PDB file of N, CA, C and O in Angstrom:
ATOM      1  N   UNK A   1      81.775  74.660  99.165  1.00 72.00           N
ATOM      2  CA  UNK A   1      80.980  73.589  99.728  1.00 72.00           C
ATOM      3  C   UNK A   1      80.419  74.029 101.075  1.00 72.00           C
ATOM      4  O   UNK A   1      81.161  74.745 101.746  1.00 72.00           O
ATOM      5  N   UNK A   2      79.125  73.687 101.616  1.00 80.00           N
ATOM      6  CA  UNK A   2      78.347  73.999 102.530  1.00 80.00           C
ATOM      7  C   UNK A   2      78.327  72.699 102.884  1.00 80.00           C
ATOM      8  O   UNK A   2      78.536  71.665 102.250  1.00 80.00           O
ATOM      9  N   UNK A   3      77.962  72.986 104.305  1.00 89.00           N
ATOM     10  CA  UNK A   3      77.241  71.333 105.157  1.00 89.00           C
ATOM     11  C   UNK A   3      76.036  71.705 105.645  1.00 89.00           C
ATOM     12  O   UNK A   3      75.585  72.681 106.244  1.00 89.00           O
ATOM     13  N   UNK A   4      75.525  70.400 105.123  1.00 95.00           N
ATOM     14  CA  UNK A   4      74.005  70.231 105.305  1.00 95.00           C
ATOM     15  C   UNK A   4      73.585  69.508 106.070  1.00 95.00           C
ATOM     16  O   UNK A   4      73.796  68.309 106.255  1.00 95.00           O
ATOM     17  N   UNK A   5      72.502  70.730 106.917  1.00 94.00           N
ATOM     18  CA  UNK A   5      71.690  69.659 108.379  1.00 94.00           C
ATOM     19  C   UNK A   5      70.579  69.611 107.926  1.00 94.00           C
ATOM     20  O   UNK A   5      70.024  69.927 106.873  1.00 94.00           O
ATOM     21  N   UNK A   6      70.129  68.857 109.530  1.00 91.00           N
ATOM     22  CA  UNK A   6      68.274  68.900 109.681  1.00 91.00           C
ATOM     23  C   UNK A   6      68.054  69.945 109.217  1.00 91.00           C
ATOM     24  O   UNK A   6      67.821  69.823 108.015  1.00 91.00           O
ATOM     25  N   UNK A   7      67.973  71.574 109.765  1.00 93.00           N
ATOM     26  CA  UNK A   7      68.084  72.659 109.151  1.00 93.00           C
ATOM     27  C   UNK A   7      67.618  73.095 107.844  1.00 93.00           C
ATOM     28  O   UNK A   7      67.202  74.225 107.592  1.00 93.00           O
ATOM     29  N   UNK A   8      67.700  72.262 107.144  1.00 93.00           N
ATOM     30  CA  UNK A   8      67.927  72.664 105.753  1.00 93.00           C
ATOM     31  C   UNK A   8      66.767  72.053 105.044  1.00 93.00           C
ATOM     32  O   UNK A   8      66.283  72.485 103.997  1.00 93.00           O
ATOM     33  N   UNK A   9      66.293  70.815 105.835  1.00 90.00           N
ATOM     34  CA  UNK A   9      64.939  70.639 105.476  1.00 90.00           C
ATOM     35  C   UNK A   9      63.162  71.934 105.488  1.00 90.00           C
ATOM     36  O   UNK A   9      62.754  72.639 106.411  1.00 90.00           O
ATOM     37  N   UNK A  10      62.494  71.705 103.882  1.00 88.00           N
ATOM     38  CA  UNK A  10      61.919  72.587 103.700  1.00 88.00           C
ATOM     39  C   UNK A  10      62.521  74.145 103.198  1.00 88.00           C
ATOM     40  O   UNK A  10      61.838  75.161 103.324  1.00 88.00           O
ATOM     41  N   UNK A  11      63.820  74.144 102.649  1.00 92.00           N
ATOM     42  CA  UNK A  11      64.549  74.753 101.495  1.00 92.00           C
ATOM     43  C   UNK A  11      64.018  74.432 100.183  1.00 92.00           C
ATOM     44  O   UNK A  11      63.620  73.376  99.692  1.00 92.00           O
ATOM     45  N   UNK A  12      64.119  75.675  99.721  1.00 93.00           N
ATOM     46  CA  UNK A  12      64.119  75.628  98.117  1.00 93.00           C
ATOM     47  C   UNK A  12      65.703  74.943  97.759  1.00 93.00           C
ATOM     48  O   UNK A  12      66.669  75.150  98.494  1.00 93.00           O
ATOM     49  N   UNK A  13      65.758  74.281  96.772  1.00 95.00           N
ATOM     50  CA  UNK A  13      67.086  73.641  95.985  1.00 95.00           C
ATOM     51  C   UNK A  13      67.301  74.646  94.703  1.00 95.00           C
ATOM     52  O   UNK A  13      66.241  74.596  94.080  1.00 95.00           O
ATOM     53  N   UNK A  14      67.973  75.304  94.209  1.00 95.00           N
ATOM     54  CA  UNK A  14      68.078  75.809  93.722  1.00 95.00           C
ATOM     55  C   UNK A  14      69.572  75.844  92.548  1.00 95.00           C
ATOM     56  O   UNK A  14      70.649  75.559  93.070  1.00 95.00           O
ATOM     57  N   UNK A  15      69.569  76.107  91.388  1.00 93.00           N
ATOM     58  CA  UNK A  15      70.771  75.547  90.848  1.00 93.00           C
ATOM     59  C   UNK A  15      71.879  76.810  90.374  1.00 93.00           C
ATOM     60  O   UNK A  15      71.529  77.968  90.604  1.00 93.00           O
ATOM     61  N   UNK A  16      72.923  76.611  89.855  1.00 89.00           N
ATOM     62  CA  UNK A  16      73.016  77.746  89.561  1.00 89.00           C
ATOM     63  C   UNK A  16      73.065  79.116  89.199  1.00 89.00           C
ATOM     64  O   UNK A  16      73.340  80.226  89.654  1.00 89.00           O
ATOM     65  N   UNK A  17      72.618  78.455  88.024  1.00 91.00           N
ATOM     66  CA  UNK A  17      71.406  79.893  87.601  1.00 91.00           C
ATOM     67  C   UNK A  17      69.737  80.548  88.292  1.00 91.00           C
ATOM     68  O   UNK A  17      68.838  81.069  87.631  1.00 91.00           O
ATOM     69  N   UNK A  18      69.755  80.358  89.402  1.00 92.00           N
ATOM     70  CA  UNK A  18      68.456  79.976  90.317  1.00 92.00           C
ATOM     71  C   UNK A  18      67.378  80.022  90.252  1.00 92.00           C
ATOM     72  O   UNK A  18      66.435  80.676  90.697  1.00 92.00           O
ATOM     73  N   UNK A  19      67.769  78.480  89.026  1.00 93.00           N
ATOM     74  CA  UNK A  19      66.113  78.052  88.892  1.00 93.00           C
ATOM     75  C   UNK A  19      66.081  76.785  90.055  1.00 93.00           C
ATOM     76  O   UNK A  19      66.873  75.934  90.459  1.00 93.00           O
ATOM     77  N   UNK A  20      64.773  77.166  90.315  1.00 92.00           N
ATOM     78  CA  UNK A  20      64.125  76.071  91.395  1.00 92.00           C
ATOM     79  C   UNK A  20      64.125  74.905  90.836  1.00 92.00           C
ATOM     80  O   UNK A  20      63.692  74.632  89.717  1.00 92.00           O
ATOM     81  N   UNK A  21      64.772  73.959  91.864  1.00 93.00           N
ATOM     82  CA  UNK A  21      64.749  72.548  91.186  1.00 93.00           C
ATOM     83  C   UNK A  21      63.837  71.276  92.058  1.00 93.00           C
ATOM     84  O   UNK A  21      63.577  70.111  91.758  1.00 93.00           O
ATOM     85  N   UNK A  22      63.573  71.963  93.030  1.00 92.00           N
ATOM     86  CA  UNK A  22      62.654  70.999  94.115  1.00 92.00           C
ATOM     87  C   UNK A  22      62.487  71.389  95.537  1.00 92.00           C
ATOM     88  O   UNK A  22      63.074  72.469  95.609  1.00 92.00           O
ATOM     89  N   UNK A  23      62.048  71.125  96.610  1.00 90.00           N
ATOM     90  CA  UNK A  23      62.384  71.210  97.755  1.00 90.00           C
ATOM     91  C   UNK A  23      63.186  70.276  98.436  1.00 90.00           C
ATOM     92  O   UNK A  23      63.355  69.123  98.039  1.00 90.00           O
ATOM     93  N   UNK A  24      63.768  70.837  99.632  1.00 91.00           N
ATOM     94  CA  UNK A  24      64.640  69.530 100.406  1.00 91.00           C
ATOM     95  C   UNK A  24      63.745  68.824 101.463  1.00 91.00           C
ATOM     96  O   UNK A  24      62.978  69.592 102.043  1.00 91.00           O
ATOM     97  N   UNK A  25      63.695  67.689 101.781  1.00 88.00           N
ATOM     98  CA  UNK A  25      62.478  66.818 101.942  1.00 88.00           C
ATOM     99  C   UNK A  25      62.948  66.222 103.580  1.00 88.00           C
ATOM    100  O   UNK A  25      62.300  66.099 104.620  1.00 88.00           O
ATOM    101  N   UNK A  26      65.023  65.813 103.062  1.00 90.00           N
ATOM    102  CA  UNK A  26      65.536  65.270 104.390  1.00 90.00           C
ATOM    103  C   UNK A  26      66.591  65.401 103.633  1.00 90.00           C
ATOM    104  O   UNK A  26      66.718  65.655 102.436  1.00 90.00           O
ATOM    105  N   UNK A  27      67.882  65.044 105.102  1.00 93.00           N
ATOM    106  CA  UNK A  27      68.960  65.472 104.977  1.00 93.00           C
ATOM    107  C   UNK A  27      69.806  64.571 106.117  1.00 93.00           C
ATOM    108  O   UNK A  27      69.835  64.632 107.346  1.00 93.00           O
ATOM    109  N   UNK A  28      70.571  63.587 105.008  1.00 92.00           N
ATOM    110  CA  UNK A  28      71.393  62.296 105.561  1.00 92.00           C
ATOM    111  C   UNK A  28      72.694  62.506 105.403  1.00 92.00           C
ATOM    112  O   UNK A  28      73.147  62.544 104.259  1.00 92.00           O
ATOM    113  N   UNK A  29      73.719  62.719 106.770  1.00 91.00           N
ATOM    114  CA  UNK A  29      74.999  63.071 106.578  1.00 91.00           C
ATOM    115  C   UNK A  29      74.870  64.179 105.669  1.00 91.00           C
ATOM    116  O   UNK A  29      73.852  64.871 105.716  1.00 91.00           O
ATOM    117  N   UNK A  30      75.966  64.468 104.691  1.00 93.00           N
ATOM    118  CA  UNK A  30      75.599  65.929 103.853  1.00 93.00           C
ATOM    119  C   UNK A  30      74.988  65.416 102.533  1.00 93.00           C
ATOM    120  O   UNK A  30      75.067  65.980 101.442  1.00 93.00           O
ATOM    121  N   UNK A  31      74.489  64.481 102.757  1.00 95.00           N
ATOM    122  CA  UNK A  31      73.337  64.671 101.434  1.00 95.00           C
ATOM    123  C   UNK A  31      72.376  65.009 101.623  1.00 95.00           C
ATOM    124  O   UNK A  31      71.980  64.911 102.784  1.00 95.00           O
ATOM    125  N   UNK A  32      71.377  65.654 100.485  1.00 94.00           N
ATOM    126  CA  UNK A  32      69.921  66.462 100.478  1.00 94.00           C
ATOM    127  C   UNK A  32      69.088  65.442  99.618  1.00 94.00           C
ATOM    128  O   UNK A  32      69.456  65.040  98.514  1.00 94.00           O
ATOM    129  N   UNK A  33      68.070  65.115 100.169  1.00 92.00           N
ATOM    130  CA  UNK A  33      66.663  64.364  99.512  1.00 92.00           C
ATOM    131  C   UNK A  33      66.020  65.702  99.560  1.00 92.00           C
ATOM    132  O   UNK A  33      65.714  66.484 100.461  1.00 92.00           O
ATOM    133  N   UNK A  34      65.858  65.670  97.349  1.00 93.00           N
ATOM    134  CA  UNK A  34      65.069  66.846  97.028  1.00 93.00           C
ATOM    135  C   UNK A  34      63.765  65.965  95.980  1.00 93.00           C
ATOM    136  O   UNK A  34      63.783  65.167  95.042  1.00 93.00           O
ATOM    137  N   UNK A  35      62.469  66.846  97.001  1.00 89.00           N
ATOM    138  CA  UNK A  35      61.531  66.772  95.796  1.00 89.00           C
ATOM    139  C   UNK A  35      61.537  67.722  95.054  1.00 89.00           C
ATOM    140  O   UNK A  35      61.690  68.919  95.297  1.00 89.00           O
ATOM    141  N   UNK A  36      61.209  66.683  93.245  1.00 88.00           N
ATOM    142  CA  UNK A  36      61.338  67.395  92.602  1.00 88.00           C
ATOM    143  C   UNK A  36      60.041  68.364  91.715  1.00 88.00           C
ATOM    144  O   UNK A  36      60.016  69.073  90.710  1.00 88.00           O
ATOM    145  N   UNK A  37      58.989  67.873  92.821  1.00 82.00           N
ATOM    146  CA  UNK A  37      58.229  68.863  92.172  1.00 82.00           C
ATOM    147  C   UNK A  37      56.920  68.333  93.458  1.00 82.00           C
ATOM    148  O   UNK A  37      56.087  67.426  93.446  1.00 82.00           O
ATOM    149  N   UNK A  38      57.275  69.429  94.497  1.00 73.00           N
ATOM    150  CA  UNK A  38      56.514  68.872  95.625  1.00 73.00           C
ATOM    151  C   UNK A  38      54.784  69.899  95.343  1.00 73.00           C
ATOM    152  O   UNK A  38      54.562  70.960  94.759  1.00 73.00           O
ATOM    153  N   UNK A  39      54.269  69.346  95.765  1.00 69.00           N
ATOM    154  CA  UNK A  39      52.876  70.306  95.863  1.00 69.00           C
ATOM    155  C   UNK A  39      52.857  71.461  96.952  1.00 69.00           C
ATOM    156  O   UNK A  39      53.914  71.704  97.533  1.00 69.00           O
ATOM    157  N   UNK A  40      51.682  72.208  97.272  1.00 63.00           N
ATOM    158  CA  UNK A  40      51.897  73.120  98.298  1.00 63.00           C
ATOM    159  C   UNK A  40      51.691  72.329  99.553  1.00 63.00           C
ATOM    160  O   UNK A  40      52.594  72.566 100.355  1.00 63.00           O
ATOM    161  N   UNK A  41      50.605  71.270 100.095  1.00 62.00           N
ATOM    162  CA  UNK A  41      50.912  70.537 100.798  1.00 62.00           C
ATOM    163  C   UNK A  41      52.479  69.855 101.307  1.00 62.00           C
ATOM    164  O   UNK A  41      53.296  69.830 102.228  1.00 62.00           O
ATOM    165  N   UNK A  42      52.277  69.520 100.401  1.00 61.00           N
ATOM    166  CA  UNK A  42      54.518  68.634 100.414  1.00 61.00           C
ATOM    167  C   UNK A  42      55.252  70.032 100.826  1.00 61.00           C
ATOM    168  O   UNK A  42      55.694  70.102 101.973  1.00 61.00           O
ATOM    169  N   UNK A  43      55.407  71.153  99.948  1.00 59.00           N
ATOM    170  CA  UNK A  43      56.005  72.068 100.747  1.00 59.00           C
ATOM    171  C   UNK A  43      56.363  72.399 102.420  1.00 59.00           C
ATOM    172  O   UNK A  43      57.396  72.544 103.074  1.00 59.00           O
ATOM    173  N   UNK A  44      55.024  72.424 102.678  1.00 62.00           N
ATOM    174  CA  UNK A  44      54.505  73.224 103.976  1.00 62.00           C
ATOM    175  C   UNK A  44      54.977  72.004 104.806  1.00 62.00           C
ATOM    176  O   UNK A  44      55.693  72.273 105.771  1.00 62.00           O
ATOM    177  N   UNK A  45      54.722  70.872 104.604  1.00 62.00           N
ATOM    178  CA  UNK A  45      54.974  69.573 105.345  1.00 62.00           C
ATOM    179  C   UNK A  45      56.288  69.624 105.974  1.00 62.00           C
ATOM    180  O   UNK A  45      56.620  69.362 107.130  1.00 62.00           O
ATOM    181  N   UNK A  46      57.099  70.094 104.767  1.00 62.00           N
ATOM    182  CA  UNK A  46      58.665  70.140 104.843  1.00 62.00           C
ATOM    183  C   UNK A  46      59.101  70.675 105.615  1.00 62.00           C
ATOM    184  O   UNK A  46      59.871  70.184 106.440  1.00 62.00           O
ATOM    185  N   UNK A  47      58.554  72.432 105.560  1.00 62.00           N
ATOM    186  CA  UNK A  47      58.953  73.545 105.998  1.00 62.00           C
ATOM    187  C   UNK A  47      59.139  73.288 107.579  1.00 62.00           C
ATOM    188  O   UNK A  47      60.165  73.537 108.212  1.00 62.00           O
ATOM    189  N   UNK A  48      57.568  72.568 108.253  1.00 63.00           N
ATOM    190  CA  UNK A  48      57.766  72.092 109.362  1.00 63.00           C
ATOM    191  C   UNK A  48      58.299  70.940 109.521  1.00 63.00           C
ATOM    192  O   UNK A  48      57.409  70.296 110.075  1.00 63.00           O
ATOM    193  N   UNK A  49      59.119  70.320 109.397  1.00 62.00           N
ATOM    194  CA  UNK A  49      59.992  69.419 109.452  1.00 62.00           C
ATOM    195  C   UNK A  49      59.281  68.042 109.295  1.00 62.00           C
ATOM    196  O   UNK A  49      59.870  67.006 109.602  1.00 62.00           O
ATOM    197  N   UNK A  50      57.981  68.041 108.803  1.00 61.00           N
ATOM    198  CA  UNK A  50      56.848  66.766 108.798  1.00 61.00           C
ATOM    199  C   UNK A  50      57.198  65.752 108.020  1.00 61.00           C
ATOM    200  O   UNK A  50      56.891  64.577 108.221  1.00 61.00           O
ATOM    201  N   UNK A  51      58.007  66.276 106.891  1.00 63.00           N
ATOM    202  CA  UNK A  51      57.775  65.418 105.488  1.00 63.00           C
ATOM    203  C   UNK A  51      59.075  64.552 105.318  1.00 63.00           C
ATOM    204  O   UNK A  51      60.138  65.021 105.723  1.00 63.00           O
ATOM    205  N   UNK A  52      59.039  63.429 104.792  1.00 62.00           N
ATOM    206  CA  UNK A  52      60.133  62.106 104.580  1.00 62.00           C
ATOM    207  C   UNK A  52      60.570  62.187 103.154  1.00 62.00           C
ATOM    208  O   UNK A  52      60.245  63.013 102.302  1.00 62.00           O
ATOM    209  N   UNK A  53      61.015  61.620 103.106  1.00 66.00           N
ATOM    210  CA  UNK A  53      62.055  61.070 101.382  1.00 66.00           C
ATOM    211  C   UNK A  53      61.211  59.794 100.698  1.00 66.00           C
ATOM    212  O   UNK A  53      60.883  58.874 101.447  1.00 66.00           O
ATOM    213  N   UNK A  54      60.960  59.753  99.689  1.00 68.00           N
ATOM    214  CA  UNK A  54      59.751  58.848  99.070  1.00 68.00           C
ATOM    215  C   UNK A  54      61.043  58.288  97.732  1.00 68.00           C
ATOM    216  O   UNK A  54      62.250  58.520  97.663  1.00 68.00           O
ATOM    217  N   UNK A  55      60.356  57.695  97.051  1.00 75.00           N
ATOM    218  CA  UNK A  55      60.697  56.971  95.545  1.00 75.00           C
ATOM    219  C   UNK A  55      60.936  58.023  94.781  1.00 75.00           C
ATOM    220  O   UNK A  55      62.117  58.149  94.456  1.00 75.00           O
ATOM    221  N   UNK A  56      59.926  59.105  94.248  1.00 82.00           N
ATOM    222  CA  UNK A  56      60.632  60.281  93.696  1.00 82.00           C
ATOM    223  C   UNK A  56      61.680  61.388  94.145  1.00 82.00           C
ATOM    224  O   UNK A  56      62.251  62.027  93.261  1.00 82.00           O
ATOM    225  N   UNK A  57      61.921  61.610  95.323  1.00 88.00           N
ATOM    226  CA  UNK A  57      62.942  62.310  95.399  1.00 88.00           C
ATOM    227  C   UNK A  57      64.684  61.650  94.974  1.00 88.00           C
ATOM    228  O   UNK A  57      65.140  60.514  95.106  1.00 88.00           O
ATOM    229  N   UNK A  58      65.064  62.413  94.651  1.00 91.00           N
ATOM    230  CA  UNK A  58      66.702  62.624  94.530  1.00 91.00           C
ATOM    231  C   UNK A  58      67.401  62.854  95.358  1.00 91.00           C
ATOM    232  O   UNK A  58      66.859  63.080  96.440  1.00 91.00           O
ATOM    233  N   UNK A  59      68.915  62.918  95.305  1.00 93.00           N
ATOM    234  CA  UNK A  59      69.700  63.241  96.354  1.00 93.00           C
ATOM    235  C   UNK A  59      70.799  64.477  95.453  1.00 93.00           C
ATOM    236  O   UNK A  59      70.983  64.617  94.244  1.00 93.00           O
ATOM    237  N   UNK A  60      71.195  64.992  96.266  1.00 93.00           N
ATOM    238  CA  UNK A  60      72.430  65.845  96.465  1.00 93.00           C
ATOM    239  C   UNK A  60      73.315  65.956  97.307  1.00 93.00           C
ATOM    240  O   UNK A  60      73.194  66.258  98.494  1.00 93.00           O
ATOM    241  N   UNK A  61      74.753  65.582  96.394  1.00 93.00           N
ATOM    242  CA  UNK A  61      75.800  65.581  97.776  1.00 93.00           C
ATOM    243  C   UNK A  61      76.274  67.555  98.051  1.00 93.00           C
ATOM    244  O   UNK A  61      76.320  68.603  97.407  1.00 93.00           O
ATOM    245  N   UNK A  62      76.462  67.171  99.068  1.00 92.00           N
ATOM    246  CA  UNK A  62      76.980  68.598  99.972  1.00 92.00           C
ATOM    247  C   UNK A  62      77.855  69.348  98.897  1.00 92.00           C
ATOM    248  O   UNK A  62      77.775  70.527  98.552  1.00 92.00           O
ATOM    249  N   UNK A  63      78.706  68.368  98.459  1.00 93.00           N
ATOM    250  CA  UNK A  63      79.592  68.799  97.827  1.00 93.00           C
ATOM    251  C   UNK A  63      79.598  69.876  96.944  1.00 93.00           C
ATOM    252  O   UNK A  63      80.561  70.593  96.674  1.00 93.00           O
ATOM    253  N   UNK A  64      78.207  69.960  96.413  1.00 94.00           N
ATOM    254  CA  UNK A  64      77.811  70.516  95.091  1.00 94.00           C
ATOM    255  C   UNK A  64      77.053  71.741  95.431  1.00 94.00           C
ATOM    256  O   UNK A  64      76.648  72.550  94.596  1.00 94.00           O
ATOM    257  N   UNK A  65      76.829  71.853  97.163  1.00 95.00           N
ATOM    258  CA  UNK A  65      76.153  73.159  97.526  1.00 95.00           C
ATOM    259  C   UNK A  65      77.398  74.121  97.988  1.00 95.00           C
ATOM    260  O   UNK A  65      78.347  73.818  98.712  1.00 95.00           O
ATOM    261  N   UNK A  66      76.969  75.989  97.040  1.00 94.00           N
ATOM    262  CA  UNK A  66      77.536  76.331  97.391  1.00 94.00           C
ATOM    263  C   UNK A  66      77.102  77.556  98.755  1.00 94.00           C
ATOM    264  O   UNK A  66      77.822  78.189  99.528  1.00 94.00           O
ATOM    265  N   UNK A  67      76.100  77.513  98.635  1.00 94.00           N
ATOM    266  CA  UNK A  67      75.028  78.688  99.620  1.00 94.00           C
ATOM    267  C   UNK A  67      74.044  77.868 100.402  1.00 94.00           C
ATOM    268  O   UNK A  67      73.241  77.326  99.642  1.00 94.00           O
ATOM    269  N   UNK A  68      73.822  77.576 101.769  1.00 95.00           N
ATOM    270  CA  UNK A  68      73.110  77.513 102.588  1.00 95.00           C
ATOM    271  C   UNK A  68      72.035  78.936 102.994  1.00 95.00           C
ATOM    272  O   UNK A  68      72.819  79.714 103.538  1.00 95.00           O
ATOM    273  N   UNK A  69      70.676  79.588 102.976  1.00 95.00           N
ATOM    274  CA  UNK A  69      71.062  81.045 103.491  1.00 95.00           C
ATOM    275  C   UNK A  69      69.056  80.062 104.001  1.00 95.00           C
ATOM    276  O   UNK A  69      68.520  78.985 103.737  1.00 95.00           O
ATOM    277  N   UNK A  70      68.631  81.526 104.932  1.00 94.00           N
ATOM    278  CA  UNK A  70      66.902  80.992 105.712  1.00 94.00           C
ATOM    279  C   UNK A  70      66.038  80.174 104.973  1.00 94.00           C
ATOM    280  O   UNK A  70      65.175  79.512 105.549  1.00 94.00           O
ATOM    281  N   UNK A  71      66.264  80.137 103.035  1.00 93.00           N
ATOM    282  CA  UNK A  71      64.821  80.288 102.347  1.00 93.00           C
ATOM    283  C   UNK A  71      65.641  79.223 101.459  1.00 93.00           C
ATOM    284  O   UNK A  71      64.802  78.504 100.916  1.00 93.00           O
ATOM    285  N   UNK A  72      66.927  78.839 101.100  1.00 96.00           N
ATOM    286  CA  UNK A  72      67.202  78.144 100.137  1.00 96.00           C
ATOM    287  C   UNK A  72      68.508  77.378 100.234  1.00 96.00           C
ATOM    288  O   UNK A  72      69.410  77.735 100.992  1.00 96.00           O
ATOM    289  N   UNK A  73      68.568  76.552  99.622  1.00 96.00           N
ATOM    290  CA  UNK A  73      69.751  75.606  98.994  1.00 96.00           C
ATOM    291  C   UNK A  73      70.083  75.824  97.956  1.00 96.00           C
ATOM    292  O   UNK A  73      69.326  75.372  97.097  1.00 96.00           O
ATOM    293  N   UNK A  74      71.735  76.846  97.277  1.00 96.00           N
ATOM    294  CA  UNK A  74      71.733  77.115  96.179  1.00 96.00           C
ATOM    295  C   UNK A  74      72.974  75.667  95.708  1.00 96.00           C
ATOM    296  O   UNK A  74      73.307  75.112  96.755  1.00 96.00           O
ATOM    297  N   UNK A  75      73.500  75.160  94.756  1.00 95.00           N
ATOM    298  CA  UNK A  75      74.256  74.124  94.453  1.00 95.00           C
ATOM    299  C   UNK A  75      75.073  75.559  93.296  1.00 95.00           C
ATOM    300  O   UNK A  75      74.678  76.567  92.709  1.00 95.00           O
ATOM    301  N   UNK A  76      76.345  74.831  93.492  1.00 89.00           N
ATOM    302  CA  UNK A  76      77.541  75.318  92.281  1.00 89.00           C
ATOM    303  C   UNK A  76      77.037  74.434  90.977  1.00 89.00           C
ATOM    304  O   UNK A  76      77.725  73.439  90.747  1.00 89.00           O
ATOM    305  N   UNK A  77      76.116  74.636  90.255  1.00 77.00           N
ATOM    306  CA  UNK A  77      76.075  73.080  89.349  1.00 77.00           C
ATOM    307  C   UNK A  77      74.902  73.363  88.606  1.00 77.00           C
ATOM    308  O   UNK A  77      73.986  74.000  89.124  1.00 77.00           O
ATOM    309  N   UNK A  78      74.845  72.957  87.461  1.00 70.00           N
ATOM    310  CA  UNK A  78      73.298  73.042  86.576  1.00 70.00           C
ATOM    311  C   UNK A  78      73.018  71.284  86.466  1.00 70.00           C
ATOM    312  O   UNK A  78      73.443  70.418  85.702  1.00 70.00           O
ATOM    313  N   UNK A  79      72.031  71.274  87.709  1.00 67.00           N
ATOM    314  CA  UNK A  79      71.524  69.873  87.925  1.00 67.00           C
ATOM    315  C   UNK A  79      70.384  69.837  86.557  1.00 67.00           C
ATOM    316  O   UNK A  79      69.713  68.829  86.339  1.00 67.00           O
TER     317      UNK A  79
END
């Protein structure tokens, strides 16, 4: 298990097998608001810390991440 900050917003989410599952959008206590299929706009938004949590994103608890690293959020888990 990893803990998840501000930081971590504008990560790739990534699942076990590391397929891309969305970007991280925001990040409440150790949960992750991931879009799940952001555009390149929504990306870039993220990356700079611009972008919010909407109706389509999801969450992820901390629990389930096992890698924090510059470029991604990997999870122990086939979301």
């Amino acid at each position: 298990m990893s803990t998840l900050t501000d930081e971590d917003v504008g990560k790739v989410l990534r699942d076990i097998e590391g397929e891309e599952l969305g970007v991280v959008t925001a990040v409440e206590g150790n949960t992750a608001w991931v879009d799940p299929d952001p555009g390149i706009g929504d990306a870039v938004l993220a990356a700079l810390g611009w972008s919010a949590k909407d109706e389509d994103d999801y969450t992820v608890d901390g629990e389930l991440v096992d890698t924090v690293t510059n470029e991604e959020v990997r999870v122990d888990a086939d979301l």
